Structures are given as structure tokens and as C-alpha cells.
């Protein structure tokens, strides 16, 4: 499964909002430095979709706010 994700780093609170088009807006506390925001994003998505962190990959947008995430749900 693939999801489009818009990331908002340095937010006051962590949350995930699902948009009407099926994409996600994810608010992260971490700054976009040294991959910290990406690590927090993967952890939050793993919790939301109830999969191990290793099942989530950032396919594109590693250093961008717009990302394409792949979630492997085949267990």
C-alpha cells in the first residue's frame, strides 16, 4: 500500500490527519535535521497502521515535506 504524506516538522504536537483524498498530513515534533523527522514519521505510521517499523519505507521525498510512503502489510 502506498500513501502520499505531507510532513510538518517542528510542530507543537504529534498527530496524523487523514485528508479527503486519502493522503495524510503528519505533524512531527522533531526538526528536519539528521533524519530525525523521518525516523519519527516512520514510528508514528508504524503505530497507526499497526505494523513493525521495518515494514514502512520512504519511496520518494526523503528530504522533502511531500513524501511517498510504502507500507508492507503482508504478514
The first five atom37 places (N, CA, C, CB, O) and aatype in JSON, in Angstrom:
{
  "aatype": [20, 20, 20, 20, 20, 20, 20, 20, 20, 20, 20, 20, 20, 20, 20, 20, 20, 20, 20, 20, 20, 20, 20, 20, 20, 20, 20, 20, 20, 20, 20, 20, 20, 20, 20, 20, 20, 20, 20, 20, 20, 20, 20, 20, 20, 20, 20, 20, 20, 20, 20, 20, 20, 20, 20, 20, 20, 20, 20, 20, 20, 20, 20, 20, 20, 20, 20, 20, 20, 20, 20, 20, 20, 20, 20],
  "atom_mask": [
    [1, 1, 1, 1, 1],
    [1, 1, 1, 1, 1],
    [1, 1, 1, 1, 1],
    [1, 1, 1, 1, 1],
    [1, 1, 1, 1, 1],
    [1, 1, 1, 1, 1],
    [1, 1, 1, 1, 1],
    [1, 1, 1, 1, 1],
    [1, 1, 1, 1, 1],
    [1, 1, 1, 1, 1],
    [1, 1, 1, 1, 1],
    [1, 1, 1, 1, 1],
    [1, 1, 1, 1, 1],
    [1, 1, 1, 1, 1],
    [1, 1, 1, 1, 1],
    [1, 1, 1, 1, 1],
    [1, 1, 1, 1, 1],
    [1, 1, 1, 1, 1],
    [1, 1, 1, 1, 1],
    [1, 1, 1, 1, 1],
    [1, 1, 1, 1, 1],
    [1, 1, 1, 1, 1],
    [1, 1, 1, 1, 1],
    [1, 1, 1, 1, 1],
    [1, 1, 1, 1, 1],
    [1, 1, 1, 1, 1],
    [1, 1, 1, 1, 1],
    [1, 1, 1, 1, 1],
    [1, 1, 1, 1, 1],
    [1, 1, 1, 1, 1],
    [1, 1, 1, 1, 1],
    [1, 1, 1, 1, 1],
    [1, 1, 1, 1, 1],
    [1, 1, 1, 1, 1],
    [1, 1, 1, 1, 1],
    [1, 1, 1, 1, 1],
    [1, 1, 1, 1, 1],
    [1, 1, 1, 1, 1],
    [1, 1, 1, 1, 1],
    [1, 1, 1, 1, 1],
    [1, 1, 1, 1, 1],
    [1, 1, 1, 1, 1],
    [1, 1, 1, 1, 1],
    [1, 1, 1, 1, 1],
    [1, 1, 1, 1, 1],
    [1, 1, 1, 1, 1],
    [1, 1, 1, 1, 1],
    [1, 1, 1, 1, 1],
    [1, 1, 1, 1, 1],
    [1, 1, 1, 1, 1],
    [1, 1, 1, 1, 1],
    [1, 1, 1, 1, 1],
    [1, 1, 1, 1, 1],
    [1, 1, 1, 1, 1],
    [1, 1, 1, 1, 1],
    [1, 1, 1, 1, 1],
    [1, 1, 1, 1, 1],
    [1, 1, 1, 1, 1],
    [1, 1, 1, 1, 1],
    [1, 1, 1, 1, 1],
    [1, 1, 1, 1, 1],
    [1, 1, 1, 1, 1],
    [1, 1, 1, 1, 1],
    [1, 1, 1, 1, 1],
    [1, 1, 1, 1, 1],
    [1, 1, 1, 1, 1],
    [1, 1, 1, 1, 1],
    [1, 1, 1, 1, 1],
    [1, 1, 1, 1, 1],
    [1, 1, 1, 1, 1],
    [1, 1, 1, 1, 1],
    [1, 1, 1, 1, 1],
    [1, 1, 1, 1, 1],
    [1, 1, 1, 1, 1],
    [1, 1, 1, 1, 1]
  ],
  "atom_positions": [
    [[0.84, -1.17, 0.0], [0.0, 0.0, 0.0], [0.89, 1.24, 0.0], [-0.96, 0.0, 1.21], [1.89, 1.3, 0.71]],
    [[0.51, 2.22, -0.8], [1.26, 3.47, -0.84], [0.38, 4.62, -0.39], [1.8, 3.73, -2.26], [-0.82, 4.65, -0.65]],
    [[1.0, 5.55, 0.29], [0.3, 6.73, 0.79], [1.12, 7.96, 0.48], [0.03, 6.62, 2.31], [2.34, 7.96, 0.58]],
    [[0.42, 9.03, 0.08], [1.08, 10.33, -0.03], [1.02, 10.98, 1.34], [0.4, 11.24, -1.14], [-0.02, 10.97, 2.0]],
    [[2.15, 11.53, 1.76], [2.24, 12.11, 3.09], [2.84, 13.51, 3.0], [3.08, 11.21, 4.03], [3.86, 13.72, 2.33]],
    [[2.2, 14.45, 3.66], [2.75, 15.79, 3.8], [3.22, 15.92, 5.24], [1.69, 16.91, 3.41], [2.44, 15.71, 6.17]],
    [[4.48, 16.26, 5.42], [5.08, 16.31, 6.75], [5.23, 17.77, 7.19], [6.46, 15.6, 6.76], [5.64, 18.63, 6.42]],
    [[4.87, 18.01, 8.45], [5.05, 19.34, 9.05], [5.92, 19.18, 10.29], [3.65, 20.0, 9.41], [5.42, 18.91, 11.38]],
    [[7.26, 19.35, 10.12], [8.17, 19.21, 11.27], [8.07, 20.4, 12.21], [9.62, 19.05, 10.78], [7.46, 21.42, 11.89]],
    [[8.67, 20.27, 13.39], [8.71, 21.31, 14.42], [7.32, 21.73, 14.89], [9.45, 22.52, 13.89], [7.12, 22.89, 15.26]],
    [[6.36, 20.82, 14.89], [5.02, 21.13, 15.37], [4.99, 20.99, 16.89], [3.97, 20.21, 14.71], [5.84, 20.33, 17.49]],
    [[4.01, 21.62, 17.51], [3.89, 21.55, 18.96], [3.41, 20.18, 19.42], [2.95, 22.62, 19.47], [3.74, 19.74, 20.53]],
    [[2.64, 19.5, 18.58], [2.13, 18.19, 18.96], [2.25, 17.21, 17.8], [0.67, 18.29, 19.43], [2.28, 17.6, 16.63]],
    [[2.33, 15.93, 18.16], [2.37, 14.86, 17.17], [0.95, 14.47, 16.83], [3.17, 13.62, 17.69], [0.15, 14.19, 17.72]],
    [[0.62, 14.46, 15.54], [-0.68, 13.94, 15.14], [-0.68, 13.61, 13.66], [-1.79, 14.94, 15.47], [0.15, 14.1, 12.9]],
    [[-1.63, 12.75, 13.28], [-1.8, 12.36, 11.89], [-3.23, 12.71, 11.51], [-1.5, 10.83, 11.67], [-4.18, 12.3, 12.17]],
    [[-3.37, 13.47, 10.42], [-4.69, 13.82, 9.91], [-4.88, 13.16, 8.55], [-4.88, 15.36, 9.81], [-4.01, 13.28, 7.68]],
    [[-5.98, 12.48, 8.37], [-6.29, 11.88, 7.07], [-7.09, 12.89, 6.26], [-7.07, 10.53, 7.23], [-8.1, 13.41, 6.74]],
    [[-6.64, 13.15, 5.03], [-7.31, 14.11, 4.16], [-8.41, 13.4, 3.36], [-6.3, 14.79, 3.21], [-8.45, 12.17, 3.31]],
    [[-9.28, 14.17, 2.73], [-10.39, 13.59, 1.97], [-9.91, 12.78, 0.77], [-11.34, 14.69, 1.51], [-10.59, 11.86, 0.33]],
    [[-8.74, 13.12, 0.23], [-8.22, 12.39, -0.93], [-7.45, 11.13, -0.54], [-7.32, 13.29, -1.75], [-6.9, 10.44, -1.4]],
    [[-7.41, 10.81, 0.76], [-6.73, 9.61, 1.23], [-5.29, 9.84, 1.64], [-6.77, 8.56, 0.17], [-4.65, 8.95, 2.21]],
    [[-4.76, 11.03, 1.36], [-3.39, 11.33, 1.77], [-3.38, 11.67, 3.26], [-2.79, 12.5, 0.93], [-4.42, 11.87, 3.88]],
    [[-2.18, 11.74, 3.82], [-2.03, 12.02, 5.24], [-1.23, 13.31, 5.43], [-1.34, 10.84, 5.96], [-0.3, 13.59, 4.68]],
    [[-1.59, 14.08, 6.44], [-0.77, 15.19, 6.9], [-0.29, 14.8, 8.29], [-1.57, 16.57, 6.92], [-1.09, 14.52, 9.19]],
    [[1.04, 14.77, 8.45], [1.62, 14.3, 9.7], [2.38, 15.44, 10.36], [2.56, 13.08, 9.45], [3.29, 16.03, 9.76]],
    [[2.02, 15.75, 11.58], [2.68, 16.8, 12.36], [3.7, 16.13, 13.27], [1.64, 17.64, 13.19], [3.36, 15.25, 14.06]],
    [[4.95, 16.56, 13.15], [6.05, 15.95, 13.91], [6.69, 16.98, 14.83], [7.11, 15.36, 12.95], [6.8, 18.15, 14.47]],
    [[7.12, 16.54, 15.99], [7.82, 17.42, 16.92], [9.28, 17.61, 16.52], [7.74, 16.86, 18.35], [9.88, 18.64, 16.8]],
    [[9.85, 16.61, 15.86], [11.27, 16.63, 15.52], [11.58, 17.67, 14.44], [11.71, 15.26, 15.06], [10.74, 17.94, 13.57]],
    [[12.78, 18.24, 14.48], [13.22, 19.12, 13.4], [13.69, 18.29, 12.21], [14.35, 20.06, 13.88], [14.06, 17.13, 12.38]],
    [[13.67, 18.88, 11.01], [14.13, 18.12, 9.84], [15.66, 18.11, 9.73], [13.52, 18.7, 8.56], [16.22, 18.58, 8.74]],
    [[16.31, 17.58, 10.76], [17.78, 17.57, 10.82], [18.25, 16.14, 11.07], [18.3, 18.53, 11.94], [17.7, 15.44, 11.92]],
    [[19.25, 15.71, 10.34], [19.87, 14.39, 10.53], [18.88, 13.23, 10.47], [20.59, 14.36, 11.86], [19.09, 12.21, 11.12]],
    [[17.81, 13.38, 9.71], [16.85, 12.29, 9.55], [15.94, 12.07, 10.75], [17.57, 11.04, 9.26], [15.2, 11.08, 10.78]],
    [[15.97, 12.97, 11.73], [15.16, 12.77, 12.94], [13.67, 12.81, 12.62], [15.49, 13.85, 13.98], [12.9, 12.01, 13.16]],
    [[13.26, 13.73, 11.75], [11.83, 13.82, 11.4], [11.39, 12.56, 10.66], [11.56, 15.08, 10.53], [10.29, 12.07, 10.89]],
    [[12.24, 12.02, 9.78], [11.88, 10.8, 9.05], [11.74, 9.61, 10.01], [12.94, 10.49, 7.99], [10.85, 8.78, 9.85]],
    [[12.63, 9.53, 11.0], [12.54, 8.45, 11.99], [11.23, 8.55, 12.78], [13.76, 8.49, 12.97], [10.55, 7.55, 13.01]],
    [[10.89, 9.77, 13.18], [9.64, 9.97, 13.94], [8.43, 9.64, 13.07], [9.55, 11.43, 14.46], [7.46, 9.05, 13.54]],
    [[8.51, 10.03, 11.79], [7.42, 9.74, 10.84], [7.19, 8.23, 10.73], [7.73, 10.33, 9.45], [6.05, 7.76, 10.81]],
    [[8.26, 7.47, 10.55], [8.15, 6.02, 10.4], [7.57, 5.39, 11.67], [9.52, 5.4, 10.08], [6.75, 4.48, 11.6]],
    [[8.0, 5.87, 12.84], [7.49, 5.34, 14.11], [5.99, 5.63, 14.24], [8.26, 5.95, 15.3], [5.22, 4.75, 14.63]],
    [[5.57, 6.85, 13.93], [4.15, 7.21, 14.03], [3.29, 6.39, 13.08], [3.96, 8.7, 13.75], [2.22, 5.91, 13.45]],
    [[3.77, 6.22, 11.85], [3.0, 5.46, 10.86], [2.92, 3.98, 11.24], [3.62, 5.62, 9.46], [1.9, 3.34, 11.03]],
    [[4.0, 3.45, 11.8], [4.01, 2.06, 12.24], [2.96, 1.85, 13.33], [5.41, 1.64, 12.76], [2.25, 0.85, 13.33]],
    [[2.85, 2.81, 14.25], [1.84, 2.73, 15.31], [0.44, 2.83, 14.72], [2.06, 3.83, 16.37], [-0.46, 2.08, 15.11]],
    [[0.24, 3.77, 13.79], [-1.1, 3.98, 13.22], [-1.59, 2.76, 12.45], [-1.08, 5.2, 12.28], [-2.74, 2.35, 12.59]],
    [[-0.71, 2.17, 11.63], [-1.11, 1.04, 10.8], [-0.84, -0.3, 11.45], [-0.41, 1.11, 9.47], [-1.09, -1.35, 10.84]],
    [[-0.33, -0.29, 12.69], [-0.09, -1.5, 13.47], [0.8, -2.5, 12.74], [-1.42, -2.15, 13.82], [0.48, -3.68, 12.61]],
    [[1.93, -1.99, 12.26], [2.94, -2.83, 11.6], [4.31, -2.5, 12.2], [2.95, -2.61, 10.04], [4.49, -1.44, 12.79]],
    [[5.28, -3.41, 12.07], [6.63, -3.1, 12.53], [7.23, -1.96, 11.71], [7.54, -4.34, 12.45], [6.87, -1.78, 10.55]],
    [[8.14, -1.2, 12.31], [8.77, -0.07, 11.61], [9.47, -0.51, 10.33], [9.76, 0.63, 12.53], [9.55, 0.26, 9.37]],
    [[9.97, -1.74, 10.32], [10.7, -2.23, 9.15], [9.78, -2.41, 7.93], [11.38, -3.55, 9.48], [10.27, -2.58, 6.82]],
    [[8.47, -2.39, 8.13], [7.51, -2.55, 7.03], [7.22, -1.24, 6.32], [6.22, -3.15, 7.56], [6.48, -1.22, 5.33]],
    [[7.78, -0.14, 6.81], [7.49, 1.18, 6.24], [8.75, 1.73, 5.58], [6.97, 2.15, 7.32], [9.82, 1.77, 6.18]],
    [[8.58, 2.16, 4.32], [9.71, 2.73, 3.56], [9.29, 4.06, 2.96], [10.17, 1.76, 2.44], [8.16, 4.23, 2.52]],
    [[10.23, 5.0, 2.95], [10.01, 6.26, 2.25], [10.51, 6.05, 0.83], [10.74, 7.47, 2.96], [11.71, 5.97, 0.59]],
    [[9.56, 5.95, -0.12], [9.93, 5.67, -1.52], [10.48, 6.9, -2.21], [8.73, 5.16, -2.29], [11.43, 6.79, -3.0]],
    [[9.91, 8.07, -1.93], [10.43, 9.3, -2.52], [10.18, 10.46, -1.58], [9.79, 9.57, -3.9], [9.28, 10.4, -0.74]],
    [[10.97, 11.5, -1.72], [10.82, 12.69, -0.89], [11.56, 12.6, 0.42], [9.38, 12.93, -0.63], [11.11, 13.17, 1.42]],
    [[12.69, 11.9, 0.44], [13.44, 11.7, 1.68], [13.78, 13.03, 2.35], [14.72, 10.92, 1.4], [13.74, 13.13, 3.58]],
    [[14.12, 14.06, 1.56], [14.47, 15.36, 2.14], [13.44, 16.42, 1.79], [15.86, 15.8, 1.66], [13.74, 17.62, 1.79]],
    [[12.22, 15.98, 1.5], [11.15, 16.9, 1.13], [10.0, 16.77, 2.13], [10.66, 16.61, -0.31], [9.92, 15.79, 2.87]],
    [[9.12, 17.76, 2.14], [7.93, 17.67, 3.0], [6.86, 16.79, 2.37], [7.36, 19.07, 3.28], [6.01, 16.25, 3.08]],
    [[6.9, 16.65, 1.06], [5.96, 15.77, 0.35], [6.65, 14.42, 0.16], [5.52, 16.39, -1.04], [7.7, 14.35, -0.48]],
    [[6.09, 13.38, 0.7], [6.72, 12.06, 0.64], [5.75, 11.03, 0.09], [7.23, 11.63, 2.03], [4.53, 11.18, 0.2]],
    [[6.31, 9.98, -0.49], [5.52, 8.82, -0.89], [6.0, 7.67, -0.01], [5.69, 8.49, -2.44], [7.17, 7.29, -0.04]],
    [[5.08, 7.14, 0.78], [5.4, 6.1, 1.75], [4.83, 4.77, 1.27], [4.84, 6.45, 3.15], [3.7, 4.71, 0.78]],
    [[5.62, 3.71, 1.4], [5.13, 2.37, 1.09], [5.01, 1.59, 2.39], [6.07, 1.64, 0.07], [5.96, 1.52, 3.17]],
    [[3.84, 1.0, 2.6], [3.59, 0.21, 3.81], [3.31, -1.23, 3.39], [2.38, 0.79, 4.64], [2.36, -1.51, 2.66]],
    [[4.16, -2.13, 3.85], [4.03, -3.55, 3.52], [3.17, -4.2, 4.6], [5.44, -4.24, 3.42], [3.62, -4.37, 5.73]],
    [[1.95, -4.57, 4.25], [1.03, -5.16, 5.24], [0.95, -6.67, 5.1], [-0.36, -4.55, 5.11], [0.18, -7.31, 5.82]],
    [[1.7, -7.25, 4.19], [1.67, -8.7, 4.0], [2.44, -9.38, 5.11], [2.24, -9.09, 2.63], [3.67, -9.4, 5.11]],
    [[1.72, -9.94, 6.04], [2.38, -10.57, 7.19], [2.33, -12.08, 7.03], [1.71, -10.15, 8.54], [2.83, -12.82, 7.88]]
  ]
}
